[in-house]
PDB file of C-alpha atoms in Angstrom:
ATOM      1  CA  UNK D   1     -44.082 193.835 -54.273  1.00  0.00           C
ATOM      2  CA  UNK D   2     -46.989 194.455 -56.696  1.00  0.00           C
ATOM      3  CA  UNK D   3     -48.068 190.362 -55.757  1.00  0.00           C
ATOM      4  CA  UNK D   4     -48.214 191.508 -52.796  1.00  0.00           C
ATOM      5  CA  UNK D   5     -50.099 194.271 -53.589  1.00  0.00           C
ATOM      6  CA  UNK D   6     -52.861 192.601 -55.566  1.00  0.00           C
ATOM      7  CA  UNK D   7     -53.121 189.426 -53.132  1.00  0.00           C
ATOM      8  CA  UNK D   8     -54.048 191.901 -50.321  1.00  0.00           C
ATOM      9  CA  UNK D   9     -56.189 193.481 -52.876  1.00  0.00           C
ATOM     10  CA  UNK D  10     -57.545 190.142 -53.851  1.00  0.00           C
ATOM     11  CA  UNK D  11     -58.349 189.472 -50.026  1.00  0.00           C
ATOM     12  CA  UNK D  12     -60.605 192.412 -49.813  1.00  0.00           C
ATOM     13  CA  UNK D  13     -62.223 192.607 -52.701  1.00  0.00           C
ATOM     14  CA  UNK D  14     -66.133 192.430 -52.158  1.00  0.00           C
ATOM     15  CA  UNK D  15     -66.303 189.462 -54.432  1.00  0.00           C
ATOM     16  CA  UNK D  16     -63.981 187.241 -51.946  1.00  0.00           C
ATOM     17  CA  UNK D  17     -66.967 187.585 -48.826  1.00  0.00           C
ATOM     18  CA  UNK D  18     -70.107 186.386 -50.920  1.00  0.00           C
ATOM     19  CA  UNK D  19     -70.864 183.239 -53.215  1.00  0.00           C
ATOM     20  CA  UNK D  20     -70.462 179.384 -52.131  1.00  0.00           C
ATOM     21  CA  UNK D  21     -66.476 180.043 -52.038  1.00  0.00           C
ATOM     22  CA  UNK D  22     -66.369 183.327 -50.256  1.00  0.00           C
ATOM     23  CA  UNK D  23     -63.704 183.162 -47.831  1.00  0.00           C
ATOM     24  CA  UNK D  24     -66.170 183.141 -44.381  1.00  0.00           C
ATOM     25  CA  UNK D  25     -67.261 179.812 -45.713  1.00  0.00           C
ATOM     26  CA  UNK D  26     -63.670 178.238 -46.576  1.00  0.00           C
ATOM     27  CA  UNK D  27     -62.623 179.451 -43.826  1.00  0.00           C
ATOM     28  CA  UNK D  28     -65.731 177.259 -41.741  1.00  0.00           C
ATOM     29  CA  UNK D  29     -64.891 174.614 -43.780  1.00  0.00           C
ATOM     30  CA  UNK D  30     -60.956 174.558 -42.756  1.00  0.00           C
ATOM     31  CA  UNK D  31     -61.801 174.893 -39.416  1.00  0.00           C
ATOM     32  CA  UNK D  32     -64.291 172.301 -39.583  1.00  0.00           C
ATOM     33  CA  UNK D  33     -61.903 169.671 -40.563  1.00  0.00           C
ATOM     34  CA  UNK D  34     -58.871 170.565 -38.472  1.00  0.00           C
ATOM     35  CA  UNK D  35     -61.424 170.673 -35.276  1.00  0.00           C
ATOM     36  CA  UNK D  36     -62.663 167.193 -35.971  1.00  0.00           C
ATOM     37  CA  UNK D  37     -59.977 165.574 -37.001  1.00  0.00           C
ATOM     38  CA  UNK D  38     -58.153 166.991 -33.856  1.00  0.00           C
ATOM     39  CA  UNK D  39     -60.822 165.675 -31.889  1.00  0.00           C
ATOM     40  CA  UNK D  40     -61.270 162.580 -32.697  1.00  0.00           C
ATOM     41  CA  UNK D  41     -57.674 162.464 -32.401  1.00  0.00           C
ATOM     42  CA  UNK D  42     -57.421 163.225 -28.521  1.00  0.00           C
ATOM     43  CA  UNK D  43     -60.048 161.029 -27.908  1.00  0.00           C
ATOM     44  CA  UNK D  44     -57.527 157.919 -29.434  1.00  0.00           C
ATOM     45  CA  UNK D  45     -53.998 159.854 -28.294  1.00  0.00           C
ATOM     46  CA  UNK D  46     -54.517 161.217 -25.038  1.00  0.00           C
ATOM     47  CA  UNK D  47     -56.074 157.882 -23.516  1.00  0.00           C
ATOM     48  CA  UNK D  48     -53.332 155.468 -24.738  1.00  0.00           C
ATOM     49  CA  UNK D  49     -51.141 158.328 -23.670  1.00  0.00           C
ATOM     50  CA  UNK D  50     -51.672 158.807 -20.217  1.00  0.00           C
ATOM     51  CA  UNK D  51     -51.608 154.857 -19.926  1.00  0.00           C
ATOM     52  CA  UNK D  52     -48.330 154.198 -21.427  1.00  0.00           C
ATOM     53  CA  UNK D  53     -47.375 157.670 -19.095  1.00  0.00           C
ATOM     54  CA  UNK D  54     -48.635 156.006 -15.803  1.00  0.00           C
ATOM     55  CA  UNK D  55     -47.554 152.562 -16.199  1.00  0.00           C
ATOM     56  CA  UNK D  56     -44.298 153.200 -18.082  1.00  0.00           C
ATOM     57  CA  UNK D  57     -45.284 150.167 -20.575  1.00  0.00           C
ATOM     58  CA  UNK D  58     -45.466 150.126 -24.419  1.00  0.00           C
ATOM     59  CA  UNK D  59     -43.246 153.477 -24.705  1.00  0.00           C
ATOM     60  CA  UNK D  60     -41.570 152.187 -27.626  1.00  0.00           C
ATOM     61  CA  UNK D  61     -43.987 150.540 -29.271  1.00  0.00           C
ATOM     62  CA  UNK D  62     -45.769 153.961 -29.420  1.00  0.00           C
ATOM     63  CA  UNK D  63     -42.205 155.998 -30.326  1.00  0.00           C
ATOM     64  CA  UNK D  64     -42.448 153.231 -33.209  1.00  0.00           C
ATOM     65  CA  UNK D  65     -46.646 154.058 -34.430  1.00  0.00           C
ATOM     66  CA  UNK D  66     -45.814 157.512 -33.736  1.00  0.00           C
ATOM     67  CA  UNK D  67     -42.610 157.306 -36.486  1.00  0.00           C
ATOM     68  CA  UNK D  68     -44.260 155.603 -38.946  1.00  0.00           C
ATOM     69  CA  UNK D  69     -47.080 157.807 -38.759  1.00  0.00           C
ATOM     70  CA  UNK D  70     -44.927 160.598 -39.637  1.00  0.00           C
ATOM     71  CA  UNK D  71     -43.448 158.787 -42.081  1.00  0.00           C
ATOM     72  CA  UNK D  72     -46.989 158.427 -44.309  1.00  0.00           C
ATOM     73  CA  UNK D  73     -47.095 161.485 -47.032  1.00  0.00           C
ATOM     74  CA  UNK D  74     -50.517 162.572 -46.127  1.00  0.00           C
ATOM     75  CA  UNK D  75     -51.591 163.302 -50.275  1.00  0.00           C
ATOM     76  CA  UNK D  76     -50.570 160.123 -50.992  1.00  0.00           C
ATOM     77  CA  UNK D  77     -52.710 158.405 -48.023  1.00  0.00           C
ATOM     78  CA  UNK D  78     -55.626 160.798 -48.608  1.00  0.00           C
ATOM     79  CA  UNK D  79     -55.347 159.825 -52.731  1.00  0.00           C
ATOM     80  CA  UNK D  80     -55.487 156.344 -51.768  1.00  0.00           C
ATOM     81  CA  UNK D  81     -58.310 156.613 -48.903  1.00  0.00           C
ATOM     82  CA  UNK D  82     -60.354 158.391 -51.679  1.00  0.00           C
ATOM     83  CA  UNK D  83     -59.645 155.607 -54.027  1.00  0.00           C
ATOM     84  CA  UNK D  84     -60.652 152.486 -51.556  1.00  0.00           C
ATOM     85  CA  UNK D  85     -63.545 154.079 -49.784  1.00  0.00           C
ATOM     86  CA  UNK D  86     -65.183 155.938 -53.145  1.00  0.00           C
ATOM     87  CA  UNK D  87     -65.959 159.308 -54.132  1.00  0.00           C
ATOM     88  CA  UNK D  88     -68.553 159.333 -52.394  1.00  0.00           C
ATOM     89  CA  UNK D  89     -66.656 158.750 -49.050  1.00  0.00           C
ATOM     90  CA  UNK D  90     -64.106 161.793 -49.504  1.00  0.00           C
ATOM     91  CA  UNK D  91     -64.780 163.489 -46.406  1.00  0.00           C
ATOM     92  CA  UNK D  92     -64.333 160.405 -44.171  1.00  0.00           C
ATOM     93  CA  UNK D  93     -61.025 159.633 -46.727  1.00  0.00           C
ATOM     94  CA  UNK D  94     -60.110 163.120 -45.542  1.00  0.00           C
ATOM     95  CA  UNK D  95     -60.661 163.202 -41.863  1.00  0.00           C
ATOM     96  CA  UNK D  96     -59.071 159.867 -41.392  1.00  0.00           C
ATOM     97  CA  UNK D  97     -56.363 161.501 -43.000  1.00  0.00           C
ATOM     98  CA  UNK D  98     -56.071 163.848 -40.463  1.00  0.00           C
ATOM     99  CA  UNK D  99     -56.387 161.920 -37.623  1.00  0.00           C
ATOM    100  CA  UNK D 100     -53.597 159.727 -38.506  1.00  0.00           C
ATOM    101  CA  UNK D 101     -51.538 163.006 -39.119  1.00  0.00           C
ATOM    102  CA  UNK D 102     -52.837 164.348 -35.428  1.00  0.00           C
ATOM    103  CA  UNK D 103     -52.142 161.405 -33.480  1.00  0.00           C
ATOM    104  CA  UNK D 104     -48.111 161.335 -33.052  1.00  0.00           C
ATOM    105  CA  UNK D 105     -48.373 165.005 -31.322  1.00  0.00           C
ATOM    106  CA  UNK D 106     -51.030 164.204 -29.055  1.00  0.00           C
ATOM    107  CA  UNK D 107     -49.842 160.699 -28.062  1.00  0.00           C
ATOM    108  CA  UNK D 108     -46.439 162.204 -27.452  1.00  0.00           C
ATOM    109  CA  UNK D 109     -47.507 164.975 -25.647  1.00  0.00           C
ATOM    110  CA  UNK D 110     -50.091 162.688 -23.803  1.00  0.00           C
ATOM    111  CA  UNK D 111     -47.445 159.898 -22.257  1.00  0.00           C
ATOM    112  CA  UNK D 112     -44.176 163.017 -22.047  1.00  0.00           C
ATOM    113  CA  UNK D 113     -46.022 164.525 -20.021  1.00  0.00           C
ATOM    114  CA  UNK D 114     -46.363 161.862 -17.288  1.00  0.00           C
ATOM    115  CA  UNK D 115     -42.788 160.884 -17.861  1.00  0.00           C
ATOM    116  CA  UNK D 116     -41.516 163.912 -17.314  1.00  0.00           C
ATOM    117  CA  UNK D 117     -42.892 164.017 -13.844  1.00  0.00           C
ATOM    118  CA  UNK D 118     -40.770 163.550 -10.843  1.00  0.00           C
ATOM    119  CA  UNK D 119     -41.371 160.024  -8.906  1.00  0.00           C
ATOM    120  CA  UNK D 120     -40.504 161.362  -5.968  1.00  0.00           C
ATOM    121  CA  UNK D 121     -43.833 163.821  -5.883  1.00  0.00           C
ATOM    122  CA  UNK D 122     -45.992 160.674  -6.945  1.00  0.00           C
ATOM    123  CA  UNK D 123     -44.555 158.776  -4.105  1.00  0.00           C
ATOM    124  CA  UNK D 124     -45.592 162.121  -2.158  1.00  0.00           C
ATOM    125  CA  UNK D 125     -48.793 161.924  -2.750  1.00  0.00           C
ATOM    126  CA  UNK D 126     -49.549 158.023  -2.445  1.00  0.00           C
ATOM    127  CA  UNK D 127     -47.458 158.300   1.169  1.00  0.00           C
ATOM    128  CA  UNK D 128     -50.568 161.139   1.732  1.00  0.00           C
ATOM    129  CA  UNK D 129     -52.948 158.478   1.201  1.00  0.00           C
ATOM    130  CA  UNK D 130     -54.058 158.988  -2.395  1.00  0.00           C
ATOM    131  CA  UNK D 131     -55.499 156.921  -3.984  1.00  0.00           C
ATOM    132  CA  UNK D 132     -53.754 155.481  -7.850  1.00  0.00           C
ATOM    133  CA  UNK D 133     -56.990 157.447  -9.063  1.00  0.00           C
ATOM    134  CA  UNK D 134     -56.185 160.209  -7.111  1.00  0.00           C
ATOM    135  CA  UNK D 135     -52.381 160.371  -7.976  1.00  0.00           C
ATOM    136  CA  UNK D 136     -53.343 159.966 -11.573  1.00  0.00           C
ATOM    137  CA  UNK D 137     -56.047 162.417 -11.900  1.00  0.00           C
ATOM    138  CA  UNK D 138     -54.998 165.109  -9.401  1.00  0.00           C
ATOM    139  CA  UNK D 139     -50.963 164.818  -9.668  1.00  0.00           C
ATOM    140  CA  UNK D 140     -50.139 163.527 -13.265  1.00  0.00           C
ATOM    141  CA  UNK D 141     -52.510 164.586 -15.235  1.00  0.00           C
ATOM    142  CA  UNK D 142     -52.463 168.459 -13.760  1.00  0.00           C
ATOM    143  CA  UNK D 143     -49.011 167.887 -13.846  1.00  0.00           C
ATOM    144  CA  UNK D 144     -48.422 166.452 -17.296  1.00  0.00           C
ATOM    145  CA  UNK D 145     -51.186 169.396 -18.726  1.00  0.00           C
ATOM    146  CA  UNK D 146     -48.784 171.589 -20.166  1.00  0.00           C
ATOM    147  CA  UNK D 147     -46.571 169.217 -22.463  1.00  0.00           C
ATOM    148  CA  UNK D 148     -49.981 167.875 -23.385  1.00  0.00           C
ATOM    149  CA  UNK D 149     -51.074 171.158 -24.469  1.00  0.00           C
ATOM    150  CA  UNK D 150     -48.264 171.491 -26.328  1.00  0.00           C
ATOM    151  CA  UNK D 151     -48.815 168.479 -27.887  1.00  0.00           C
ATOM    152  CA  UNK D 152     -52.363 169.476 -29.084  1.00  0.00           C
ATOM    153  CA  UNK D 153     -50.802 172.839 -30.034  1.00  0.00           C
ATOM    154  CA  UNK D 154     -48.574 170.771 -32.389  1.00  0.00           C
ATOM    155  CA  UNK D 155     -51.277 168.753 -33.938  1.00  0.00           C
ATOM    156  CA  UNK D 156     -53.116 171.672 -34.688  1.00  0.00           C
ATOM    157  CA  UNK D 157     -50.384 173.494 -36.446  1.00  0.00           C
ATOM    158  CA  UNK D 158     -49.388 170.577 -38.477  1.00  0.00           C
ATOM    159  CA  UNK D 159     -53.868 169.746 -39.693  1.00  0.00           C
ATOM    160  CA  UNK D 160     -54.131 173.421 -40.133  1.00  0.00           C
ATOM    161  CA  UNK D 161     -51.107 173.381 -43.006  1.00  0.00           C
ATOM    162  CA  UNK D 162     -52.057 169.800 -44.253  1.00  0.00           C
ATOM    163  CA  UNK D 163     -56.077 170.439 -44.776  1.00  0.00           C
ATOM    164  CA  UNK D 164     -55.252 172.707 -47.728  1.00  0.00           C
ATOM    165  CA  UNK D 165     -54.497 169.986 -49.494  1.00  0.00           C
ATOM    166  CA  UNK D 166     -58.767 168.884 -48.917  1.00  0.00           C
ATOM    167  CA  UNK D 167     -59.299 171.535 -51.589  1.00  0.00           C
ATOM    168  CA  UNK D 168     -57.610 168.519 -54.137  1.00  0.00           C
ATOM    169  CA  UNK D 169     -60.721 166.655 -53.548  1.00  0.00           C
ATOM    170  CA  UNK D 170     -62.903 169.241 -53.727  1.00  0.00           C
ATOM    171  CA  UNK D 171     -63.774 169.718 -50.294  1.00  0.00           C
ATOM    172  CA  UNK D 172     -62.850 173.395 -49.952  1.00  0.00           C
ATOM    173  CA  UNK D 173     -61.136 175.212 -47.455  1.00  0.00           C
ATOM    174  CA  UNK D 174     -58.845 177.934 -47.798  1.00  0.00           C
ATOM    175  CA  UNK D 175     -56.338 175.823 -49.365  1.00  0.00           C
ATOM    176  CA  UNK D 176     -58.666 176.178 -52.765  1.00  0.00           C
ATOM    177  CA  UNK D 177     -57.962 179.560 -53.669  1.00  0.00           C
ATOM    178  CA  UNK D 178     -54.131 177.991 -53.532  1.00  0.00           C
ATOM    179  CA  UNK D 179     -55.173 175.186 -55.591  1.00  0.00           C
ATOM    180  CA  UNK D 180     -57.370 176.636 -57.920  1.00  0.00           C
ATOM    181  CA  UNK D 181     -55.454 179.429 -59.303  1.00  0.00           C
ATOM    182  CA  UNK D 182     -52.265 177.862 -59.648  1.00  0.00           C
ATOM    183  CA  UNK D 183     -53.325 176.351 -62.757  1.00  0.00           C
ATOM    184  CA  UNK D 184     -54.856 179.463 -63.774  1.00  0.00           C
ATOM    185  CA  UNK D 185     -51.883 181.315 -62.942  1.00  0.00           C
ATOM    186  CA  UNK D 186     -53.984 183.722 -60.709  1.00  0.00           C
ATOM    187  CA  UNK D 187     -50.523 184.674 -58.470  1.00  0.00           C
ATOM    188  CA  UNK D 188     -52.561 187.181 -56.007  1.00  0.00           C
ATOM    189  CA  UNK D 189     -54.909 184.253 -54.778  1.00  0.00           C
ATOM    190  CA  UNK D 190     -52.208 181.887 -54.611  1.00  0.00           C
ATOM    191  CA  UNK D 191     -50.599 184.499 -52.650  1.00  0.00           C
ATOM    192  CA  UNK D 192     -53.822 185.303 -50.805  1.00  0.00           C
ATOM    193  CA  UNK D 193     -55.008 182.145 -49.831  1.00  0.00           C
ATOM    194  CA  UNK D 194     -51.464 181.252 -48.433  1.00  0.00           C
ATOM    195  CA  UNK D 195     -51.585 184.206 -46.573  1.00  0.00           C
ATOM    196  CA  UNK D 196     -54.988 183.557 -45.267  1.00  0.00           C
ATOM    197  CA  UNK D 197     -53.288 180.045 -44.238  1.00  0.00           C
ATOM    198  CA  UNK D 198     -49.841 181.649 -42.117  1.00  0.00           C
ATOM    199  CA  UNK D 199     -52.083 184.055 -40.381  1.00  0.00           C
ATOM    200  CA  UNK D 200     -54.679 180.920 -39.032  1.00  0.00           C
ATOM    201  CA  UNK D 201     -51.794 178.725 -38.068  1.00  0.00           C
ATOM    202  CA  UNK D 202     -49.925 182.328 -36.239  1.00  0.00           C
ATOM    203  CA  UNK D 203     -52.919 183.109 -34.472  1.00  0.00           C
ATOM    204  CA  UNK D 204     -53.336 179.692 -33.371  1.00  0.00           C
ATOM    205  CA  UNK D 205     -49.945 178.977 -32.231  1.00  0.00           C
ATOM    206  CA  UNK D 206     -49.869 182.626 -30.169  1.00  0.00           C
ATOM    207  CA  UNK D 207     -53.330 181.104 -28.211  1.00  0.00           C
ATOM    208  CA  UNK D 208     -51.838 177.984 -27.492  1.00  0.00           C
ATOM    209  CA  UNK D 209     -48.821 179.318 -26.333  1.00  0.00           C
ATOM    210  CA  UNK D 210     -50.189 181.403 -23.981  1.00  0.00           C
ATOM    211  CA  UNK D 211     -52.765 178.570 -22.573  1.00  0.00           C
ATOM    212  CA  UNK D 212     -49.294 176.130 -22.317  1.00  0.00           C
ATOM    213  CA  UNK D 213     -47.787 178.680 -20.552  1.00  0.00           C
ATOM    214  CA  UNK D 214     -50.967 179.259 -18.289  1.00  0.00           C
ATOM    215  CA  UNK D 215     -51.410 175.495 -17.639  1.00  0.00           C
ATOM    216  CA  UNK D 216     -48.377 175.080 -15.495  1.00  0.00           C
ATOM    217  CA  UNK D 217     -49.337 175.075 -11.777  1.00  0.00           C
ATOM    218  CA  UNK D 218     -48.977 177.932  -9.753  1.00  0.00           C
ATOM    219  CA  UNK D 219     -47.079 175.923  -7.877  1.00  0.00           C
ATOM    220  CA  UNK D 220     -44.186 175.028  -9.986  1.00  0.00           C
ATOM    221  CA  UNK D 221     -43.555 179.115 -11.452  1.00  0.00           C
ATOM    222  CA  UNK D 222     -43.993 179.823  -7.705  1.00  0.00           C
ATOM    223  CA  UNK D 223     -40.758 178.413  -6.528  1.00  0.00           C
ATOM    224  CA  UNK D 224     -38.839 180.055  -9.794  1.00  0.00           C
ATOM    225  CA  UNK D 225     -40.270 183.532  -8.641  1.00  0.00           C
ATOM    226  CA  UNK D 226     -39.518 182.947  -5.048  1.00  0.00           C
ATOM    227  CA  UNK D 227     -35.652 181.649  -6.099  1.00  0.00           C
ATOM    228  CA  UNK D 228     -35.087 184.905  -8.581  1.00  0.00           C
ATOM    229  CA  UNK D 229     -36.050 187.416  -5.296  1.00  0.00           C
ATOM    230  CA  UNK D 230     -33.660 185.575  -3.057  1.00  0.00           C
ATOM    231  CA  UNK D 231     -30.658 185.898  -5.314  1.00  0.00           C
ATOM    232  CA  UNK D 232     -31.158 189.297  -5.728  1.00  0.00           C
ATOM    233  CA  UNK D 233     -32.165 190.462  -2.201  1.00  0.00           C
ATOM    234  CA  UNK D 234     -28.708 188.531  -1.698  1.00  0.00           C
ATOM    235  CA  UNK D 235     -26.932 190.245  -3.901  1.00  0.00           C
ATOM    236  CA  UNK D 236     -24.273 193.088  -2.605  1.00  0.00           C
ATOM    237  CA  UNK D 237     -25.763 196.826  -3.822  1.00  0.00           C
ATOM    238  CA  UNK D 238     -23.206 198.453  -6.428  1.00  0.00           C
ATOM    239  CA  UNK D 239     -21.146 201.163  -4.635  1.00  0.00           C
ATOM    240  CA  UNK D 240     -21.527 204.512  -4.875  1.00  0.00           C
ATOM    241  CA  UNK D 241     -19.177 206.261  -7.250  1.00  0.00           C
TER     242      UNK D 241
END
């Protein structure tokens, strides 16, 4: 309990909001790298996504990429990045590490989300007269939003925990209070710093949560609402005692 104690002490100490490590500025810098890295991300994922999702081709060979990315430990591949690009290339070392890390979430969200779609409302829309444009852009993609914002939720989560390990390579973040006073057996900023870390990743799960669960159409929690009224304007009153 007195850890605890002293890493919430350690949090607000005066000394902890000033200086080239304060926390604002690890804090930018964490940010900074999970945001980029996320990006950059989407801009591969969601693309090759939504193609394999439309045309139902190359889903395994994706399942496959996405697996193996997994599969690479991330300190390793950022050790080794560090070691063929230079030291003076550590931030690209580190982004690219990232990205590769990002990419599985947001792919799979991307090309899930089009699979999961009913054919029978595609072949709605094209017997409407849609165009393919127009039943990818305004039916699958509106329709596939939600699994895909799960999947960016995911990818965001899983940089957030893994860019404490930048602090390694001297790149900051709030994973370097962690880093820097294990060896120093400082126990309150380990503490601190990790708790500085759980609340991030929290916060950003709770406002991705709530934007997955507000980019389902209106018209798909309509007929849920509209089902739960029935059954119970159907159902018999108790009797009276």
């Amino acid at each position: 309990m007195n850890v605890f104690t002293d890493a919430i002490a350690w949090l607000f100490s005066p000394d902890r909001w000033e200086g080239p490590y304060s926390l604002p500025i690890l804090f930018g810098q964490h940010m900074y790298y999970t945001l980029i890295s996320v990006l950059i991300a989407a801009i591969i994922a969601v693309p090759i996504g939504w193609l394999i999702g439309h045309t139902g081709r190359g889903r395994e060979i994706a399942v496959a990429v996405s697996g193996a990315a997994r599969a690479i430990p991330s300190f390793g591949l950022l050790v080794l990045l560090v070691l063929l690009l230079g030291v003076l290339r550590i931030p690209e070392a580190a982004i690219i590490t990232f990205v590769l890390l990002a990419i599985p979430s947001l792919l799979a969200g991307a090309y899930t989300g089009l699979e999961a779609i009913d054919r029978r409302v595609l072949d709605s829309a094209r017997a409407m007269g849609m165009t393919e444009w127009q039943v990818f852009w305004k039916v699958e993609v509106r329709l596939g939003l939600p699994l895909l914002v799960g999947g960016i939720r995911a990818a965001l989560l899983q940089v957030i925990a893994t860019v404490t390990i930048a602090a390694y390579v001297n790149l900051g973040g709030l994973g370097w209070p962690i880093i820097q006073g294990i060896p120093l057996r400082k126990f309150d900023q380990v503490l601190g710093g990790a708790i500085l870390v759980a609340i991030l990743a929290l916060a950003v799960d709770l406002i991705f949560a709530l934007l997955q669960h507000a980019a389902v159409p209106a018209g798909v929690r309509a007929p849920t609402t509209t089902r739960r009224s029935r059954t119970a304007a159907a159902s018999p009153a108790p009797a009276a005692a």
